[in-house]
Short mmCIF file of C-alpha atoms in Angstrom, two decimals:
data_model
loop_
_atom_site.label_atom_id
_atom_site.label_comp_id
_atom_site.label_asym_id
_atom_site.label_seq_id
_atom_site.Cartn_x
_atom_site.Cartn_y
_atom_site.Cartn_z
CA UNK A 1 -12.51 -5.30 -6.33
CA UNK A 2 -14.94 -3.91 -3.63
CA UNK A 3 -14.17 -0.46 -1.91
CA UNK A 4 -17.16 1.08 0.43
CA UNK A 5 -17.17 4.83 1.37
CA UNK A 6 -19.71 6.03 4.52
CA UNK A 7 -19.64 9.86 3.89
CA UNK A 8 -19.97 11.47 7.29
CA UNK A 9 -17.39 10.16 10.67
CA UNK A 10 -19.95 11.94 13.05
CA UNK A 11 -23.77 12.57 12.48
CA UNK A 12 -25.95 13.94 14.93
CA UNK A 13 -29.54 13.87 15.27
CA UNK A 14 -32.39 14.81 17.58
CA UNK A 15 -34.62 12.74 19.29
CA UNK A 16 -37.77 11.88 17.37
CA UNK A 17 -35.81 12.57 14.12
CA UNK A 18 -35.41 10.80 11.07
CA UNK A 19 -31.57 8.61 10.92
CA UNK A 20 -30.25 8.52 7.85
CA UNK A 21 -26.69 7.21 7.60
CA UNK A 22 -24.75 7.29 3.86
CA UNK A 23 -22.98 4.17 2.36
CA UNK A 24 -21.85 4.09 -1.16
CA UNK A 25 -19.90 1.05 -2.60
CA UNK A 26 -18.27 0.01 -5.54
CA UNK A 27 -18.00 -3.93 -6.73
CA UNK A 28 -17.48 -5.42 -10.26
CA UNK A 29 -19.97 -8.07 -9.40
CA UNK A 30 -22.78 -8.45 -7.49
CA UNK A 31 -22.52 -6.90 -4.29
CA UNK A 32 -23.95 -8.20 -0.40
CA UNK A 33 -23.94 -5.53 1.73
CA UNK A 34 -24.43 -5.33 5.65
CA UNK A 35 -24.61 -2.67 8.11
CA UNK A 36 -23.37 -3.39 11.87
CA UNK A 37 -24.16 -1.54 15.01
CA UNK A 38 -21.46 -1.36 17.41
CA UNK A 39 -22.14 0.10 21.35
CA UNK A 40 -19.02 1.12 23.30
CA UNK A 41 -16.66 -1.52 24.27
CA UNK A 42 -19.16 -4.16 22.47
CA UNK A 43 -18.37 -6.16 19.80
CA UNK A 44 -20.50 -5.28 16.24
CA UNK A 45 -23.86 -6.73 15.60
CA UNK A 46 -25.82 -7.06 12.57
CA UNK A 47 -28.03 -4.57 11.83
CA UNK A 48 -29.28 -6.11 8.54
CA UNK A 49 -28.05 -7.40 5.38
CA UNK A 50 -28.82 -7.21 1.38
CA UNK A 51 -28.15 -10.16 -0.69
CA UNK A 52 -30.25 -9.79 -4.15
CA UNK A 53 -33.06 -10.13 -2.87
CA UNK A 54 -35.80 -7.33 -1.79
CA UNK A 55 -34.17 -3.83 -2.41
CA UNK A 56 -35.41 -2.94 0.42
CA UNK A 57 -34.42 -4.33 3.71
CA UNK A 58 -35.84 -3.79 7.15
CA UNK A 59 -34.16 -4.41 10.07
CA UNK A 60 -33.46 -4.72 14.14
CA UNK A 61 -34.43 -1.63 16.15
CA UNK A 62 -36.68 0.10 13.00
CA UNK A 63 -34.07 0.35 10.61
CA UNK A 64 -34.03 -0.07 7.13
CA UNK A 65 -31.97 0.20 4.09
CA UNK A 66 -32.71 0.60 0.23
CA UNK A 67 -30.32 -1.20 -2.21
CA UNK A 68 -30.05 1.74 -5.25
CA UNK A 69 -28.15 -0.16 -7.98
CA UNK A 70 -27.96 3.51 -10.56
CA UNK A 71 -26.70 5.00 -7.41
CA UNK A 72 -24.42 2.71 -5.74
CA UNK A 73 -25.63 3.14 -2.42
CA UNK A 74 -26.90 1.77 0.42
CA UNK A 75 -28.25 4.16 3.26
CA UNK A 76 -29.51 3.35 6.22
CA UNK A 77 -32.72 4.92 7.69
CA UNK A 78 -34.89 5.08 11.00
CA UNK A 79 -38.04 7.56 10.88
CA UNK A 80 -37.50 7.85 14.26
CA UNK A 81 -34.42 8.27 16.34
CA UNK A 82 -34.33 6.93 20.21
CA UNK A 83 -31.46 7.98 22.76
CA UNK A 84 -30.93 3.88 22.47
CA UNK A 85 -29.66 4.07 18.99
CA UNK A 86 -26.26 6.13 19.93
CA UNK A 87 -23.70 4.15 18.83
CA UNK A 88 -21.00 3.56 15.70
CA UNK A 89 -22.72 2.15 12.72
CA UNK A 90 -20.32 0.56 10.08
CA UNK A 91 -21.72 -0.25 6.41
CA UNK A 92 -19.38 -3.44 4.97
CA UNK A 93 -19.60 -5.09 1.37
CA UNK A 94 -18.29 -8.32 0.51
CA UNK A 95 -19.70 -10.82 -2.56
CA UNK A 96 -20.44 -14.53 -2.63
CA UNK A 97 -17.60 -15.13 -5.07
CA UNK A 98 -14.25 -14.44 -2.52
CA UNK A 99 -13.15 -14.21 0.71
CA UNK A 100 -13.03 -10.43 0.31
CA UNK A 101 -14.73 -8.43 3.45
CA UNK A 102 -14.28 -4.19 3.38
CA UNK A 103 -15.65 -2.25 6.06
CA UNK A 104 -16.50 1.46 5.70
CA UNK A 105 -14.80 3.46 8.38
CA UNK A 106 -17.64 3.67 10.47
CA UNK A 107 -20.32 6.81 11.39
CA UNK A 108 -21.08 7.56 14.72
CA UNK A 109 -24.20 8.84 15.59
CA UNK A 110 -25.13 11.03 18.22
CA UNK A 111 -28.91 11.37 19.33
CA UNK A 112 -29.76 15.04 20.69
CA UNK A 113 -32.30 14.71 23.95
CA UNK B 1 -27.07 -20.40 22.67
CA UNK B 2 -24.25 -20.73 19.94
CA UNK B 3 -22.18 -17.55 20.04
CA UNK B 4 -18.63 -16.28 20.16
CA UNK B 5 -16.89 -16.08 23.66
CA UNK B 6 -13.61 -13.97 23.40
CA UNK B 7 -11.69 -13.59 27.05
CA UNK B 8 -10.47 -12.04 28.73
CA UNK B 9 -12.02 -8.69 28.37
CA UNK B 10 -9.63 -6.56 29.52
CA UNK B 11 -6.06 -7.47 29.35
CA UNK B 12 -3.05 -6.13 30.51
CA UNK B 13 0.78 -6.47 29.82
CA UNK B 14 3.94 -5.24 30.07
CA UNK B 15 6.02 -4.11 26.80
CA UNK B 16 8.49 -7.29 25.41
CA UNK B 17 5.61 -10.26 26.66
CA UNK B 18 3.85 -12.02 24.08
CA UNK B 19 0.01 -12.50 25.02
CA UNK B 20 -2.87 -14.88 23.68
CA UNK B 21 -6.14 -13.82 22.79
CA UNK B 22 -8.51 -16.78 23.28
CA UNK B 23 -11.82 -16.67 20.68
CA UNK B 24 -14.33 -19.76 20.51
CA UNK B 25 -17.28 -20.13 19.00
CA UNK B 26 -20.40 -23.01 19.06
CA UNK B 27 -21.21 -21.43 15.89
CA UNK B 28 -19.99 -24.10 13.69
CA UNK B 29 -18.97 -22.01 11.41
CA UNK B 30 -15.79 -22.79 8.68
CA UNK B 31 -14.56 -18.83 8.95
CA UNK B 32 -12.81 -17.26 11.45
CA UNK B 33 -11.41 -13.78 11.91
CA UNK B 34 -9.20 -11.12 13.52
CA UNK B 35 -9.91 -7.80 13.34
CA UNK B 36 -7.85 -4.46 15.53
CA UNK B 37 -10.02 -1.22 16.29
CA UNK B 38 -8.35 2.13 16.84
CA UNK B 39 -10.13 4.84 17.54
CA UNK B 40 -10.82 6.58 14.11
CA UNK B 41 -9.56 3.91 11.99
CA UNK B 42 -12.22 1.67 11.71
CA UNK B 43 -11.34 -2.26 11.43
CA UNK B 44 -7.93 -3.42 10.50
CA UNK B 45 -8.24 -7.53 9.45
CA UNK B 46 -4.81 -9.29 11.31
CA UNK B 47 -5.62 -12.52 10.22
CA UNK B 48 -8.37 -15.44 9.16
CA UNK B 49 -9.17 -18.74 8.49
CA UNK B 50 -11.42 -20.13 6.30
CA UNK B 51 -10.74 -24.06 7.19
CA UNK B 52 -9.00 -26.01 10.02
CA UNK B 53 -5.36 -26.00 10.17
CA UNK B 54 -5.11 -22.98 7.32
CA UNK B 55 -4.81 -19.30 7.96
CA UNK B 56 -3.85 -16.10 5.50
CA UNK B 57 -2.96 -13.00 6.32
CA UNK B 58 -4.75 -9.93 6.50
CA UNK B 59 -3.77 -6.27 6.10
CA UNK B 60 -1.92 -5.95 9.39
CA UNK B 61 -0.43 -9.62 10.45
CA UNK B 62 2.95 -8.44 11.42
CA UNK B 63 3.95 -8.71 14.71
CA UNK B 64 0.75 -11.39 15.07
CA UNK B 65 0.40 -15.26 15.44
CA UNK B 66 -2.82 -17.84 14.71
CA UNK B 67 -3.90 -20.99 14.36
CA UNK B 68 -6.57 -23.63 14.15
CA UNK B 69 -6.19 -26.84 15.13
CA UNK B 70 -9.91 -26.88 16.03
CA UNK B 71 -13.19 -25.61 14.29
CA UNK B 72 -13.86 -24.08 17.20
CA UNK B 73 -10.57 -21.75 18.09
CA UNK B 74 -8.99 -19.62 16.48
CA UNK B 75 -6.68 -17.81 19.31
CA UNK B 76 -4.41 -14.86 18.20
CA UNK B 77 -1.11 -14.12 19.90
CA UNK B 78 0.62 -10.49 19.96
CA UNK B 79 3.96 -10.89 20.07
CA UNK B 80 7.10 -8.28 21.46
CA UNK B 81 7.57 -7.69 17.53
CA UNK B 82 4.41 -5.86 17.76
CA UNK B 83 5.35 -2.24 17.94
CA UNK B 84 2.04 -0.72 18.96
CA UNK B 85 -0.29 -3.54 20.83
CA UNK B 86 -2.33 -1.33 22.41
CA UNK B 87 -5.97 -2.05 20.66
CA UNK B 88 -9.34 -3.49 20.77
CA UNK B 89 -9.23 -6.78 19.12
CA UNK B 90 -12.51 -8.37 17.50
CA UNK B 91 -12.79 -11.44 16.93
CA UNK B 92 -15.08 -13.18 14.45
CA UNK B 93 -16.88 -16.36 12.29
CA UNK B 94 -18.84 -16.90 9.58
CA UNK B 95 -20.13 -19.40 7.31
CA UNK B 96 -18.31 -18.38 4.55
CA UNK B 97 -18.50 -16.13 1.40
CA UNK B 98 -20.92 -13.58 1.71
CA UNK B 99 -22.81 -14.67 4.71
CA UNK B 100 -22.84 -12.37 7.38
CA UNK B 101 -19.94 -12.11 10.42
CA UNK B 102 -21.01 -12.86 13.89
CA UNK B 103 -18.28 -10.94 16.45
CA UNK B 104 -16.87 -11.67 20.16
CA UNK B 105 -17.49 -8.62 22.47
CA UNK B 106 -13.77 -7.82 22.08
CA UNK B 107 -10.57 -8.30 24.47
CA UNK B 108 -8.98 -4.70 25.09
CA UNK B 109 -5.23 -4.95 25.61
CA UNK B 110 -2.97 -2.50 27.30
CA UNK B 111 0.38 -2.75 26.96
CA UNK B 112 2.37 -0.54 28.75
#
């Protein structure tokens, strides 16, 4: 079973500042993991995804995300925030192996002019 | 440019109607989805398909209605048994096990 925790419902940030955004997940096999950007009244968009490959994963938009296997986690990272990037961000783990998709609850971030 | 077209986006109704949500996609893609946003609660999944003409339930089906006659559509209707309609509904495809979703921009329904 897969379970995926984003610690955090509301993060703020200023502009110019680093984004970091916390996903943790849990699988009993290997895990693909996505984060999603969704704008008001939009529908979600991939941000970027990790599938075994590269731990490291770069993105749309300047983010990134580092696959830590002794950690569980998943964060997602921009060195440098942009009023633009305001929006709800939602981290989601499924597997190649069942139908199984579970979404974190979703961080919204808020960008500080 | 393949996509997902989800329409109307705004939708309004009064309490007892049933409604269908429409969702297509050029995406040819096997999966299909439903998925209700609340505020604060993240996504819900109502139903999906992974194949034509076969459906399973999600967390939330009751009160809901698919199917998929085509690879293309996979409409959703809310019926009167629905006790709180009021939502944003997402809908969504895929290519399967662990390939990424692609989403609609989302019908929001009022039902008042």
């Amino acid at each position: 079973a897969q379970s995926v925790t984003q610690l955090g419902s509301h993060v703020s940030v200023s502009e110019g500042a680093l984004v970091l955004l916390r996903c943790n997940y849990s699988s009993s096999v290997p895990p693909y993991l996505f984060w999603y950007v969704q704008y008001p009244n939009q529908g979600l968009q991939l941000l970027l995804k990790y599938t075994s490959a590269a731990t490291l994963v770069k993105g749309i938009n300047g983010f990134e995300a580092e696959f830590k296997k002794s950690e569980t986690s998943f964060h997602l990272t921009k060195p440098s925030a942009h009023m633009s990037d305001a929006a709800e961000y939602f981290c989601v783990v499924t597997t190649n192996r069942d139908d199984k998709i579970i979404f974190g609850k979703g961080t919204r971030l808020h960008i500080l002019p | 440019d393949g996509g997902i077209t989800q329409s109307p986006k705004y939708l309004f109704r009064k309490e007892g109607q049933n409604v269908t949500l429409s969702c297509e996609q050029n995406l040819n893609h096997d999966a299909m989805y439903w998925y209700r946003q609340d505020p604060g609660q993240g996504l819900r999944l109502i139903y999906y398909s992974q194949i034509v003409n076969d459906f399973q339930k999600g967390d939330i089906a009751e009160g809901y209605s698919v199917s998929r006659e085509k690879k293309e559509s996979f409409p959703l209707t809310v019926t009167s048994a629905q006790k709180n309609p009021t939502a944003f509904y997402l809908c969504a495809s895929s290519l399967g096990f662990g390939s990424p979703l692609h989403f609609g921009n989302g019908t929001r329904l009022t039902v008042t």
